[in-house]
PDB file of C-alpha atoms (C1' of nucleotides) in Angstrom:
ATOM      1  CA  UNK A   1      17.908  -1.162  -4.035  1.00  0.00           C
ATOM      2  CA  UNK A   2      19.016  -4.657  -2.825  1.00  0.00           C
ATOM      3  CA  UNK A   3      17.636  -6.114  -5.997  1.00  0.00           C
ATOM      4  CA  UNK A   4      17.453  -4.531  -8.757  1.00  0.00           C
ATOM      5  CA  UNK A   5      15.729  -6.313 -11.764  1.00  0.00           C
ATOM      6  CA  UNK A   6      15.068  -9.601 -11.280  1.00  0.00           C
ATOM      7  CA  UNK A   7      14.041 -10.643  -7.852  1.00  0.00           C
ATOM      8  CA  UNK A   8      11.124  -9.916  -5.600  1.00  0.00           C
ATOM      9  CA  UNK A   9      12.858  -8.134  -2.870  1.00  0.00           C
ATOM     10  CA  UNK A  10      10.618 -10.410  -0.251  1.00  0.00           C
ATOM     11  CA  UNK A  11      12.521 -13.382  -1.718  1.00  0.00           C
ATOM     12  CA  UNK A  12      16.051 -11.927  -1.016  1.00  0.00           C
ATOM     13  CA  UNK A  13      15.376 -11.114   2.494  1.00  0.00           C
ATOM     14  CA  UNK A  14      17.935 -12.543   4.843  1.00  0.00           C
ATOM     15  CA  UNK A  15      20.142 -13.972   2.270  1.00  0.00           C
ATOM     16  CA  UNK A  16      22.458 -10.903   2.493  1.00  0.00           C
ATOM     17  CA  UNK A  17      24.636 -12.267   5.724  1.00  0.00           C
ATOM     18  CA  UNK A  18      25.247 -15.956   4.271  1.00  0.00           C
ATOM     19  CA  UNK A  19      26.208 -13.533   0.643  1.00  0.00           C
ATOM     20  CA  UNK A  20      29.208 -11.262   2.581  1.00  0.00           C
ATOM     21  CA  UNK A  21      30.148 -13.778   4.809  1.00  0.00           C
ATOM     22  CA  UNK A  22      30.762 -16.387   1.940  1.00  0.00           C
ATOM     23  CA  UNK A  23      32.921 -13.330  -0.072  1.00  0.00           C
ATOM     24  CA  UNK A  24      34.947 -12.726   3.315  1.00  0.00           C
ATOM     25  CA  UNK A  25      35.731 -16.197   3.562  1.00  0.00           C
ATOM     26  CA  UNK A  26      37.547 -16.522  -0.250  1.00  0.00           C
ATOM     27  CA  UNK A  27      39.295 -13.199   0.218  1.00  0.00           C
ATOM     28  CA  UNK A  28      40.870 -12.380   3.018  1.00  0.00           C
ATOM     29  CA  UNK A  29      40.013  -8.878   3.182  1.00  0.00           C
ATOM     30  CA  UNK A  30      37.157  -7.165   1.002  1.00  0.00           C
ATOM     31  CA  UNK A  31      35.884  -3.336   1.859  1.00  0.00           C
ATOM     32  CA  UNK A  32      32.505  -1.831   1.220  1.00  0.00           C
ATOM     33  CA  UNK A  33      32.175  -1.528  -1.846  1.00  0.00           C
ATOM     34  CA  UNK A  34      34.270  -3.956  -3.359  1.00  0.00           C
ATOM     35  CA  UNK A  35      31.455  -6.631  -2.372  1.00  0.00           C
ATOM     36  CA  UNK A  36      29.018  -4.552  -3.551  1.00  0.00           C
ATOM     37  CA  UNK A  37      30.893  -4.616  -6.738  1.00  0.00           C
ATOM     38  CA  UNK A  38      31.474  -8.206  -6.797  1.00  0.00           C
ATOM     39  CA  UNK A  39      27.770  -9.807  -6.051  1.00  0.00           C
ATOM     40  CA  UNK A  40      26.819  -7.274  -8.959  1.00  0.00           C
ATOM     41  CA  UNK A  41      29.261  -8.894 -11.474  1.00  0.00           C
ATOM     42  CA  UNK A  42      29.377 -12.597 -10.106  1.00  0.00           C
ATOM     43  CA  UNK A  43      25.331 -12.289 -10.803  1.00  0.00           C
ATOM     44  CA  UNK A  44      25.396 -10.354 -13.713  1.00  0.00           C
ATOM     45  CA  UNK A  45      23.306  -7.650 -12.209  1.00  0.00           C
ATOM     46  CA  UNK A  46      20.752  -9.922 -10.846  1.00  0.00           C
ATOM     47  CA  UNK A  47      21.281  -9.054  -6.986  1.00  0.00           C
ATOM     48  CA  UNK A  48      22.917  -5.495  -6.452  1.00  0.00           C
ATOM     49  CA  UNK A  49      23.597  -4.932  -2.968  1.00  0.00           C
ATOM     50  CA  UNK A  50      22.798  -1.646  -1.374  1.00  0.00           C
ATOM     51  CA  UNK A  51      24.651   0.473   0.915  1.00  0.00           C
ATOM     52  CA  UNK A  52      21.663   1.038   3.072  1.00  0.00           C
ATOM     53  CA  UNK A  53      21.568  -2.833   3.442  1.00  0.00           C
ATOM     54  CA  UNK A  54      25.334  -3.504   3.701  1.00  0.00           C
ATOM     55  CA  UNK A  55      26.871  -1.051   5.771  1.00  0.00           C
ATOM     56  CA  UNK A  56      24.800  -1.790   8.856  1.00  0.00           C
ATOM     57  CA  UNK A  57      25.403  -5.427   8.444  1.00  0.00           C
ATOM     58  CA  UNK A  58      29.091  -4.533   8.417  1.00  0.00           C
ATOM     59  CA  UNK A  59      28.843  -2.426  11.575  1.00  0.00           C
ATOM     60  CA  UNK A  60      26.565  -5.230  13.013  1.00  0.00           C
ATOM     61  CA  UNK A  61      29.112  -8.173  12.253  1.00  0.00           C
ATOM     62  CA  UNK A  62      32.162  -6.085  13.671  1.00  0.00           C
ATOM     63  CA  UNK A  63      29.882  -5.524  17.176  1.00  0.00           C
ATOM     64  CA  UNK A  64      29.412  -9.395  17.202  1.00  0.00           C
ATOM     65  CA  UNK A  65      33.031 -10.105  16.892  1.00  0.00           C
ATOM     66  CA  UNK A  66      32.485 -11.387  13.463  1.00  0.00           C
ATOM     67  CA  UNK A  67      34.650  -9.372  11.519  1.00  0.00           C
ATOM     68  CA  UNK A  68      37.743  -6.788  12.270  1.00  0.00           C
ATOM     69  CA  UNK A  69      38.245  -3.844  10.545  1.00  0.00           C
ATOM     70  CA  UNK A  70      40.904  -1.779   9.434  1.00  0.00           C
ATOM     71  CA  UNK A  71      40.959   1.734   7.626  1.00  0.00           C
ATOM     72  CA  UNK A  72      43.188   2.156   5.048  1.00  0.00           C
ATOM     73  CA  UNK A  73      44.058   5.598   3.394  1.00  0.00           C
ATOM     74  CA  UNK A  74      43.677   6.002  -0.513  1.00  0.00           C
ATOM     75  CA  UNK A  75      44.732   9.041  -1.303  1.00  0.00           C
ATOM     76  CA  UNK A  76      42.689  11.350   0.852  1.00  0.00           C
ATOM     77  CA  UNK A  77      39.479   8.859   0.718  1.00  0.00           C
ATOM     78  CA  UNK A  78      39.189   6.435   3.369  1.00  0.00           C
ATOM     79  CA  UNK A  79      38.526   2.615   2.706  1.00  0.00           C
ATOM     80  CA  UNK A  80      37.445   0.153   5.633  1.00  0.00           C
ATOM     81  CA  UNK A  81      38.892  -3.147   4.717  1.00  0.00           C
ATOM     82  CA  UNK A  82      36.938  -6.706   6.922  1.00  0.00           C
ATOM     83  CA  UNK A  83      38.329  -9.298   7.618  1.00  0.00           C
ATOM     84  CA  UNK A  84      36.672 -12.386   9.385  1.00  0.00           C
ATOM     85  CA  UNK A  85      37.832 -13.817  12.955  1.00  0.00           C
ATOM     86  CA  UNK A  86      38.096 -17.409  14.014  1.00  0.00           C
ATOM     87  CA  UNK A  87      34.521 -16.670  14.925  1.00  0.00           C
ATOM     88  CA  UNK A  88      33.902 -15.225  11.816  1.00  0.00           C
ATOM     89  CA  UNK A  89      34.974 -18.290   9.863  1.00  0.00           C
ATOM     90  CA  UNK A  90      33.094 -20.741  11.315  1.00  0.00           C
ATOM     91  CA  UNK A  91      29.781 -18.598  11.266  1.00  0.00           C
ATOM     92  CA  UNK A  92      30.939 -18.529   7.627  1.00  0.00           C
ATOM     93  CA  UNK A  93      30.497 -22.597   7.723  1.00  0.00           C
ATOM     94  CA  UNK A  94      27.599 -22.620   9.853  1.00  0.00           C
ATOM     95  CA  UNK A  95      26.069 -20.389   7.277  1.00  0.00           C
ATOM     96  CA  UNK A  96      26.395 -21.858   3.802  1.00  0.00           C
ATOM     97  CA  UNK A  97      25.727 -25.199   5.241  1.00  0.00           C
ATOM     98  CA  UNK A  98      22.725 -23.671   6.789  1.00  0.00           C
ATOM     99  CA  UNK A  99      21.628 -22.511   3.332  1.00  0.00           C
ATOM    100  CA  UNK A 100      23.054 -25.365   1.647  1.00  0.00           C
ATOM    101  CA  UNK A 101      20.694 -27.382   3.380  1.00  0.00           C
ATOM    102  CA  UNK A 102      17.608 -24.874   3.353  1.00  0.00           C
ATOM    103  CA  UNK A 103      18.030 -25.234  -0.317  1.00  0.00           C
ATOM    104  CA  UNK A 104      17.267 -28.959  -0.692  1.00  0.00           C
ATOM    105  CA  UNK A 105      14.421 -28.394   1.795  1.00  0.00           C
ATOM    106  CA  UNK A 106      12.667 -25.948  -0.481  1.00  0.00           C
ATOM    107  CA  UNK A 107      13.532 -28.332  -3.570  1.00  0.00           C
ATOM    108  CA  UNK A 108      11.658 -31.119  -2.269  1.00  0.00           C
ATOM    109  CA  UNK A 109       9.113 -29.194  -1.219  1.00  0.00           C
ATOM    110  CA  UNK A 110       8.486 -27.236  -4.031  1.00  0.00           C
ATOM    111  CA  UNK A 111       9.614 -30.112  -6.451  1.00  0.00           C
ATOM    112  CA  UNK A 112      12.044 -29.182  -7.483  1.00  0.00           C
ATOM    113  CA  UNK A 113      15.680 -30.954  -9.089  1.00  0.00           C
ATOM    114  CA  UNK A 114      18.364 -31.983  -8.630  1.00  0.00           C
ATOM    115  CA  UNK A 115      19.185 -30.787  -5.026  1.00  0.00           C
ATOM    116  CA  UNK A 116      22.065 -28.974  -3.886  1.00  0.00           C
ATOM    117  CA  UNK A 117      24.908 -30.510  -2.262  1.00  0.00           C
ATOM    118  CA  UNK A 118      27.454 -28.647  -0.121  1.00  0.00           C
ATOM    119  CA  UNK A 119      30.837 -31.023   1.374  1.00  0.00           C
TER     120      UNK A 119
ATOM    121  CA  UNK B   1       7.282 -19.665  14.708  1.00  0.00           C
ATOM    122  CA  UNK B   2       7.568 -19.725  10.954  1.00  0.00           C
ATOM    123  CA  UNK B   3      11.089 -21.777  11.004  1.00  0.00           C
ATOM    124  CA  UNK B   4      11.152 -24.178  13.894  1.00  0.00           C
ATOM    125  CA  UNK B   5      13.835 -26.342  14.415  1.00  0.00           C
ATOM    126  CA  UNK B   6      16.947 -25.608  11.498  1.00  0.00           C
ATOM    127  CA  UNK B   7      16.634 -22.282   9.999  1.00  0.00           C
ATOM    128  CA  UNK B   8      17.201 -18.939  11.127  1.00  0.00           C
ATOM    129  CA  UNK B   9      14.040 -16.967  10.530  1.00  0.00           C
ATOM    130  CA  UNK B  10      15.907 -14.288   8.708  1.00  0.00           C
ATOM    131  CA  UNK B  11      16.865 -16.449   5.870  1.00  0.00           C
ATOM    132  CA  UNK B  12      13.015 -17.966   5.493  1.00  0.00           C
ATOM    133  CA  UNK B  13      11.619 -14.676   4.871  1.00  0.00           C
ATOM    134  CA  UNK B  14       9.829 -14.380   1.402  1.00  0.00           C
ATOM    135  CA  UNK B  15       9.205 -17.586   0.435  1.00  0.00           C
ATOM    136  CA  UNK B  16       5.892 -17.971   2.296  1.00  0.00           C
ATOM    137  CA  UNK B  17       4.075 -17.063  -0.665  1.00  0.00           C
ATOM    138  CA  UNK B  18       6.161 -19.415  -3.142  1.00  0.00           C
ATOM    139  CA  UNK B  19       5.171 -21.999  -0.631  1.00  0.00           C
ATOM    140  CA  UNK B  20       1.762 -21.101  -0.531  1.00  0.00           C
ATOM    141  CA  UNK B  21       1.138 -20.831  -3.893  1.00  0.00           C
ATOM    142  CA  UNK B  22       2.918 -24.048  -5.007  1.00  0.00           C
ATOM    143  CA  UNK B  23       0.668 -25.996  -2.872  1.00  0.00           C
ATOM    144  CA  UNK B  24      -2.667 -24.623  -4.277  1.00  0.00           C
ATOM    145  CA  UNK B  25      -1.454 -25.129  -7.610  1.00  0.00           C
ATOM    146  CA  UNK B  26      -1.056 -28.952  -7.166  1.00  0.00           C
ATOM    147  CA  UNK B  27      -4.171 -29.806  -4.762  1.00  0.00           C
ATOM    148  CA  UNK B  28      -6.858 -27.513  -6.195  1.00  0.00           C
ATOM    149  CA  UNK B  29      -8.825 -26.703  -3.066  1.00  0.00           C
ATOM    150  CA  UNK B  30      -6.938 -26.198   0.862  1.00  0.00           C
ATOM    151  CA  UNK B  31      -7.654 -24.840   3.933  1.00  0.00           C
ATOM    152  CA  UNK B  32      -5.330 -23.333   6.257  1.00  0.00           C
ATOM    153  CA  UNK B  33      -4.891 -25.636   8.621  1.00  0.00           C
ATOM    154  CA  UNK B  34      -3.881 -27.861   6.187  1.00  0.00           C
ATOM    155  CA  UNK B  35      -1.063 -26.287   4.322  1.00  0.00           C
ATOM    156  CA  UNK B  36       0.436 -26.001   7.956  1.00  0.00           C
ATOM    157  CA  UNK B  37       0.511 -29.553   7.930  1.00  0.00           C
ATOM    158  CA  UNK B  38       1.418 -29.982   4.545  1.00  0.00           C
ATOM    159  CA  UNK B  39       4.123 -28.280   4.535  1.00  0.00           C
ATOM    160  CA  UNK B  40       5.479 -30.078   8.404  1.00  0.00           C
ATOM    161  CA  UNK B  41       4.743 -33.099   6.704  1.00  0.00           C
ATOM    162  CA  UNK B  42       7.200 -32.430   3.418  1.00  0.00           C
ATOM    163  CA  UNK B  43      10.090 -30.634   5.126  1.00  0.00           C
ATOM    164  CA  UNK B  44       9.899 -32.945   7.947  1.00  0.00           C
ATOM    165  CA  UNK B  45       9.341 -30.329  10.582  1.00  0.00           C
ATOM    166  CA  UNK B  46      11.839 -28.301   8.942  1.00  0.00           C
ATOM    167  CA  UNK B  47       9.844 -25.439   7.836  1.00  0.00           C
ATOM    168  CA  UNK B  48       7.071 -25.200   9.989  1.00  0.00           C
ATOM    169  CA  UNK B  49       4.160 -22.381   9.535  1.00  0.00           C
ATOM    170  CA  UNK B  50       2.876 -20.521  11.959  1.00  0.00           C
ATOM    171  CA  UNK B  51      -1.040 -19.116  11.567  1.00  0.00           C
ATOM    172  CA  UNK B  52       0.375 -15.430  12.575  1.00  0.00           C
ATOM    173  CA  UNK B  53       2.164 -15.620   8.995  1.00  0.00           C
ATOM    174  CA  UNK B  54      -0.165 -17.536   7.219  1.00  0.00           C
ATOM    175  CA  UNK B  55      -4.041 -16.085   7.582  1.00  0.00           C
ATOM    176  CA  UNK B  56      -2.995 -12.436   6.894  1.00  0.00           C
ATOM    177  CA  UNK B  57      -0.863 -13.746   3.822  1.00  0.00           C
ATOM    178  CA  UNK B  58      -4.063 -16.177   2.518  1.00  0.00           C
ATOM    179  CA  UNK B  59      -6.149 -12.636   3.308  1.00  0.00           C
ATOM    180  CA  UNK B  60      -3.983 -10.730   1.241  1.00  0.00           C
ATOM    181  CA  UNK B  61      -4.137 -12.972  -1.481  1.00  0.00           C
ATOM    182  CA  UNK B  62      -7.441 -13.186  -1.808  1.00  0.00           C
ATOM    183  CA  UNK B  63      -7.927  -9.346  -2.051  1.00  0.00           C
ATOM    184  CA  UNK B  64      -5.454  -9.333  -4.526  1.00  0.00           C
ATOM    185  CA  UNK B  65      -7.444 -11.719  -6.691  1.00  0.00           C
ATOM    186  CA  UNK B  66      -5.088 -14.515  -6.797  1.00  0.00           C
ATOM    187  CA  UNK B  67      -7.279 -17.288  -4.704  1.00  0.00           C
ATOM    188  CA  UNK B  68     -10.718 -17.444  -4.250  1.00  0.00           C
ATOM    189  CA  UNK B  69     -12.522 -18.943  -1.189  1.00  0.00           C
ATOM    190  CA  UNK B  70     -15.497 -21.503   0.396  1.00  0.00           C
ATOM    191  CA  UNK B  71     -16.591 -21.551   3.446  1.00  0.00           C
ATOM    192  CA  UNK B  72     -17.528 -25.218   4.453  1.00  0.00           C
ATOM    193  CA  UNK B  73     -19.086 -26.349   7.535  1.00  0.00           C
ATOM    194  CA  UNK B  74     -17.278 -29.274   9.391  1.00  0.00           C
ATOM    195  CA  UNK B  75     -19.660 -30.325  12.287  1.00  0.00           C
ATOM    196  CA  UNK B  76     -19.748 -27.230  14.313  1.00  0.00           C
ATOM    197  CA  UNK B  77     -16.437 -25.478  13.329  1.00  0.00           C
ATOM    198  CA  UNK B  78     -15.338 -23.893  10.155  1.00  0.00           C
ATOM    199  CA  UNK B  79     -12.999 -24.692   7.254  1.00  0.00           C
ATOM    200  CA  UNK B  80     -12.015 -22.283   4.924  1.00  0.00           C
ATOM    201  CA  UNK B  81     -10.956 -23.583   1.944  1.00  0.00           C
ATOM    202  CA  UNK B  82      -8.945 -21.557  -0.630  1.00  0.00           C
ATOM    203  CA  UNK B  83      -8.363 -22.129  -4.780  1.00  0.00           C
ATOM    204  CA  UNK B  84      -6.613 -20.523  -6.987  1.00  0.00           C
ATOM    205  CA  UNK B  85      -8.211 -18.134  -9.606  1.00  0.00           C
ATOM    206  CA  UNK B  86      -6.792 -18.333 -13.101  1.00  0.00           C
ATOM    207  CA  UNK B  87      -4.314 -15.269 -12.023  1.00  0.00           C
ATOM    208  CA  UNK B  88      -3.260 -17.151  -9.080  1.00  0.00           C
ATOM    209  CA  UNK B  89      -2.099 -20.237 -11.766  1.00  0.00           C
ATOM    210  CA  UNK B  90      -0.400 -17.467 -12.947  1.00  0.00           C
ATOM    211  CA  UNK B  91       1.397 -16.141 -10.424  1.00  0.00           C
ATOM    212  CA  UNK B  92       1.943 -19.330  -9.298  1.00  0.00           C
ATOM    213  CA  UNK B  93       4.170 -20.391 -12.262  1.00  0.00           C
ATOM    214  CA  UNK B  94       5.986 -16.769 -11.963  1.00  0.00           C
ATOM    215  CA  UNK B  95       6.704 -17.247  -8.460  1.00  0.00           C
ATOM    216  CA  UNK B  96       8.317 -20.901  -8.764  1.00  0.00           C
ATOM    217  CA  UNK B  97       9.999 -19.866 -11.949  1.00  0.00           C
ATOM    218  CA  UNK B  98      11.508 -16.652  -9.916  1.00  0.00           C
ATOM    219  CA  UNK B  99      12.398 -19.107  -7.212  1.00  0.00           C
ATOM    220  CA  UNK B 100      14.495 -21.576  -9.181  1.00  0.00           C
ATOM    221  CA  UNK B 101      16.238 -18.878 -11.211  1.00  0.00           C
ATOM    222  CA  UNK B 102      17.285 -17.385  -7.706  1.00  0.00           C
ATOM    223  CA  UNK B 103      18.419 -20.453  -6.525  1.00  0.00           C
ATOM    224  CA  UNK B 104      20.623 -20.978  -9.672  1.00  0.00           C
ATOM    225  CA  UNK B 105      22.359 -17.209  -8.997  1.00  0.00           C
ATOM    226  CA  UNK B 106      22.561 -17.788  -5.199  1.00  0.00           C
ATOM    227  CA  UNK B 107      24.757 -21.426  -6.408  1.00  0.00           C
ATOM    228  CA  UNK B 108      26.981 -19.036  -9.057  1.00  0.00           C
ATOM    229  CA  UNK B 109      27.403 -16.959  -5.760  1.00  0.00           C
ATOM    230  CA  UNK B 110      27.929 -19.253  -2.832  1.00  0.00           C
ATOM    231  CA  UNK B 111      29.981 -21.688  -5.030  1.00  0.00           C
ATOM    232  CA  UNK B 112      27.278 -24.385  -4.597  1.00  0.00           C
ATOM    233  CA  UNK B 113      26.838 -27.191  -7.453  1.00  0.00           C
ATOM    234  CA  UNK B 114      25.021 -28.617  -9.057  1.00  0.00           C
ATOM    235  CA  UNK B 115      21.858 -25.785 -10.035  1.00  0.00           C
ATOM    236  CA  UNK B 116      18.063 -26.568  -9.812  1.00  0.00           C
ATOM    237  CA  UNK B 117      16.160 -26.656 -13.142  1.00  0.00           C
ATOM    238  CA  UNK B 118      12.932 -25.381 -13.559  1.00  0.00           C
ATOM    239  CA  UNK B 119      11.299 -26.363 -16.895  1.00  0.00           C
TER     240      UNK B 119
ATOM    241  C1'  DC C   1      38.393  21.925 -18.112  1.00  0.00           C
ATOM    242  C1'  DA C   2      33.751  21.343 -16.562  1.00  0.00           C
ATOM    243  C1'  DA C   3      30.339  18.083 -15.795  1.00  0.00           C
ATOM    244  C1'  DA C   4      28.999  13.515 -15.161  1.00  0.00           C
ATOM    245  C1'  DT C   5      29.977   9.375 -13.259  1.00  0.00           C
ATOM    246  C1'  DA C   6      32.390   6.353 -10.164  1.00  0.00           C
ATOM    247  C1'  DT C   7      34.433   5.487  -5.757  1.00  0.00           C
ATOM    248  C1'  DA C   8      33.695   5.315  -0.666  1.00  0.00           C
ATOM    249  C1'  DC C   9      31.925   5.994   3.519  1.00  0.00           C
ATOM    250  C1'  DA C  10      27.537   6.780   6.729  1.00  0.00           C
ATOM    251  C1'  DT C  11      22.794   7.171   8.777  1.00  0.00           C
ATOM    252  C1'  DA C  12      17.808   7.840   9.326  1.00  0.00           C
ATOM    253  C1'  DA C  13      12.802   7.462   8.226  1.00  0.00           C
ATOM    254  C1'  DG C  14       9.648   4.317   6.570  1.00  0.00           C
ATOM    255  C1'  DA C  15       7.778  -0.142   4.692  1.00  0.00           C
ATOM    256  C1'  DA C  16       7.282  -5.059   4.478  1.00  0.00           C
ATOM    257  C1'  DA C  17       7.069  -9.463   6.388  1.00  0.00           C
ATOM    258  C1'  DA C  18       7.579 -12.223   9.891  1.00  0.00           C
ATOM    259  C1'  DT C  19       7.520 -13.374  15.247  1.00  0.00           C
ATOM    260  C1'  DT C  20       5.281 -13.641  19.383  1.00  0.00           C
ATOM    261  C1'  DA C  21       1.330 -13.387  21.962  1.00  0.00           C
ATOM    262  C1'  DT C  22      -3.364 -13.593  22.551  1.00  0.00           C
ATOM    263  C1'  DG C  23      -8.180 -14.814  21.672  1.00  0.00           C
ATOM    264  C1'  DT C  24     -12.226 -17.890  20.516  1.00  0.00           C
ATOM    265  C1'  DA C  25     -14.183 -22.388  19.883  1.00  0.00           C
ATOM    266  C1'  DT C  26     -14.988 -27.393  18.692  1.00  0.00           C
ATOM    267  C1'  DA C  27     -13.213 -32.322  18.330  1.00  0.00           C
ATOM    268  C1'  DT C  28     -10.674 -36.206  19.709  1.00  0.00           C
ATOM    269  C1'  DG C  29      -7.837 -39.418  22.361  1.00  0.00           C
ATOM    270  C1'  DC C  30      -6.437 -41.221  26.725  1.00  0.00           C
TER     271       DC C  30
ATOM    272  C1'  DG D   1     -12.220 -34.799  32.541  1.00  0.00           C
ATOM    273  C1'  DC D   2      -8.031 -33.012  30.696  1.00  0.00           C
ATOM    274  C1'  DA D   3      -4.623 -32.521  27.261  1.00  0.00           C
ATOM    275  C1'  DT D   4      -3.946 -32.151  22.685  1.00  0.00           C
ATOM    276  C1'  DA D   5      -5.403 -31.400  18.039  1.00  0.00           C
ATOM    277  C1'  DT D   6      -8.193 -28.912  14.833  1.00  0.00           C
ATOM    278  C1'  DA D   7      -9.475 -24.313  12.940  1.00  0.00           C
ATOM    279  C1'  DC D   8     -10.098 -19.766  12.527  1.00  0.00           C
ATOM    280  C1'  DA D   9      -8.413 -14.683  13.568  1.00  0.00           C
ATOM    281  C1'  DT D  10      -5.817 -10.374  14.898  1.00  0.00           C
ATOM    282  C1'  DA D  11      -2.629  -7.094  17.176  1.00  0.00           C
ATOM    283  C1'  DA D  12       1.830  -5.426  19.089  1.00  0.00           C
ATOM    284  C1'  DT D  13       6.460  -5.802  18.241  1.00  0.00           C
ATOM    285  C1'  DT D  14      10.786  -6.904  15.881  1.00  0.00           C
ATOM    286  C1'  DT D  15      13.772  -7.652  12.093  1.00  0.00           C
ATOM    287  C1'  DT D  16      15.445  -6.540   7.774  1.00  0.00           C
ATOM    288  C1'  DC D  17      15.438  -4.187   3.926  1.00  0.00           C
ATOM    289  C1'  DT D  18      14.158   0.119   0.856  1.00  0.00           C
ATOM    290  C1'  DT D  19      14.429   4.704  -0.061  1.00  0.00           C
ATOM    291  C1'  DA D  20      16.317   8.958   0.752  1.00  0.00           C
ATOM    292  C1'  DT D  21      19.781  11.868   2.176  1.00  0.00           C
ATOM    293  C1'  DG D  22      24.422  13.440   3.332  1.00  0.00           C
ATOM    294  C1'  DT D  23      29.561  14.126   2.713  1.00  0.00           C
ATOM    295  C1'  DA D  24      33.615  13.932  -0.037  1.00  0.00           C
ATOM    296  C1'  DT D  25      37.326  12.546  -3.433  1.00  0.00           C
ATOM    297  C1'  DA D  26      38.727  10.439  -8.066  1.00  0.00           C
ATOM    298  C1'  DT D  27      38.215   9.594 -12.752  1.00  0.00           C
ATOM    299  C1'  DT D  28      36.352   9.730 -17.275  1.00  0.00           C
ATOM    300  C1'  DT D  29      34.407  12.050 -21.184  1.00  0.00           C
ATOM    301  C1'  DG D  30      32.694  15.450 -24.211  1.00  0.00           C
TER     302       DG D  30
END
DNA sequence: CAAATATACATAAGAAAATTATGTATATGC
DNA sequence: GCATATACATAATTTTCTTATGTATATTTG
């Protein structure tokens, strides 16, 4: 599952996109699994992505332009490795800030402090 | 729509019921209508409601036990006016409490500072 | 060294939650 | 009188995720 102990799944919904596009944009080139493997330890367990959930996103993102792929061989496994475009980088931008702000929305409405800033 | 103006729908999804139940759990006694406007009002057209998302989510909560309701007579139309039950208090400090604790692992995550406290 | 677990991809059926559209009706402001 | 605001409701569709399933290689552990 997305989540796996602590969230609502409801509450994760659509947060998934701004997550691997945020990861893409720090390092260069990330496969698969390797995000999953990073939200799971940068959260402590608290958000585990699923394959079910991040795999079509990939495919999705590479149909948009958003990301290029390229398949690497380890040993005889396969391993896709993304990168983001131009494109990819600023919808990277457009997206934190996007959530950035969304975030101080939701604090002031549900009272909430100090709010988030994002430069 | 739900999200109006500044948000893409996708990442909105879920926290209708946070919303929701925040509201109720400051002014005792609303009606529909007016957590629509409530909720304009505080995000500054931000976050904007729509009735296809709110009525069958005020429905649902009702069957679940977590609001109770009145039906009051305003000249010739109705008002429906909803309050949370002692379980809805409940589930209303859960939900916020979920909430901020998400918001402080989406900040680890996205590399956002400083993190929300909810005490 | 066999079995369990981890690595690594993929897709498809179903569920959940919203969007979009539609419907009904009264009240108010210009 | 007409447009907009108030006030409820529901139904078809879409989006996004969950759950389940499938294939296959690599590594760890008892």
């Amino acid at each position: 599952m997305y989540i796996c102990i602590m969230y609502s799944s409801e509450l994760i919904k659509g947060t998934l996109k701004t997550i691997v596009l945020k990861l893409l944009s720090e390092t260069k080139e990330m496969y698969g699994y390797e995000i999953t493997q990073k939200v799971k330890e940068l959260t402590d367990s608290k958000i585990v992505i699923t394959e079910g959930a991040l795999y079509p996103l990939l495919h999705q993102l590479e149909a948009e332009g958003v990301v290029t792929t390229e398949t690497v061989n380890i040993g005889k496994r396969i391993r896709k490795y993304y990168t983001l475009t131009q494109t990819g980088n600023e919808r990277a931008k457009e997206k934190l800030y996007e959530f950035a702000d969304f975030i101080n929305t939701m604090n002031i409405l549900l009272d909430l402090k100090p709010s988030v800033k994002y430069v």
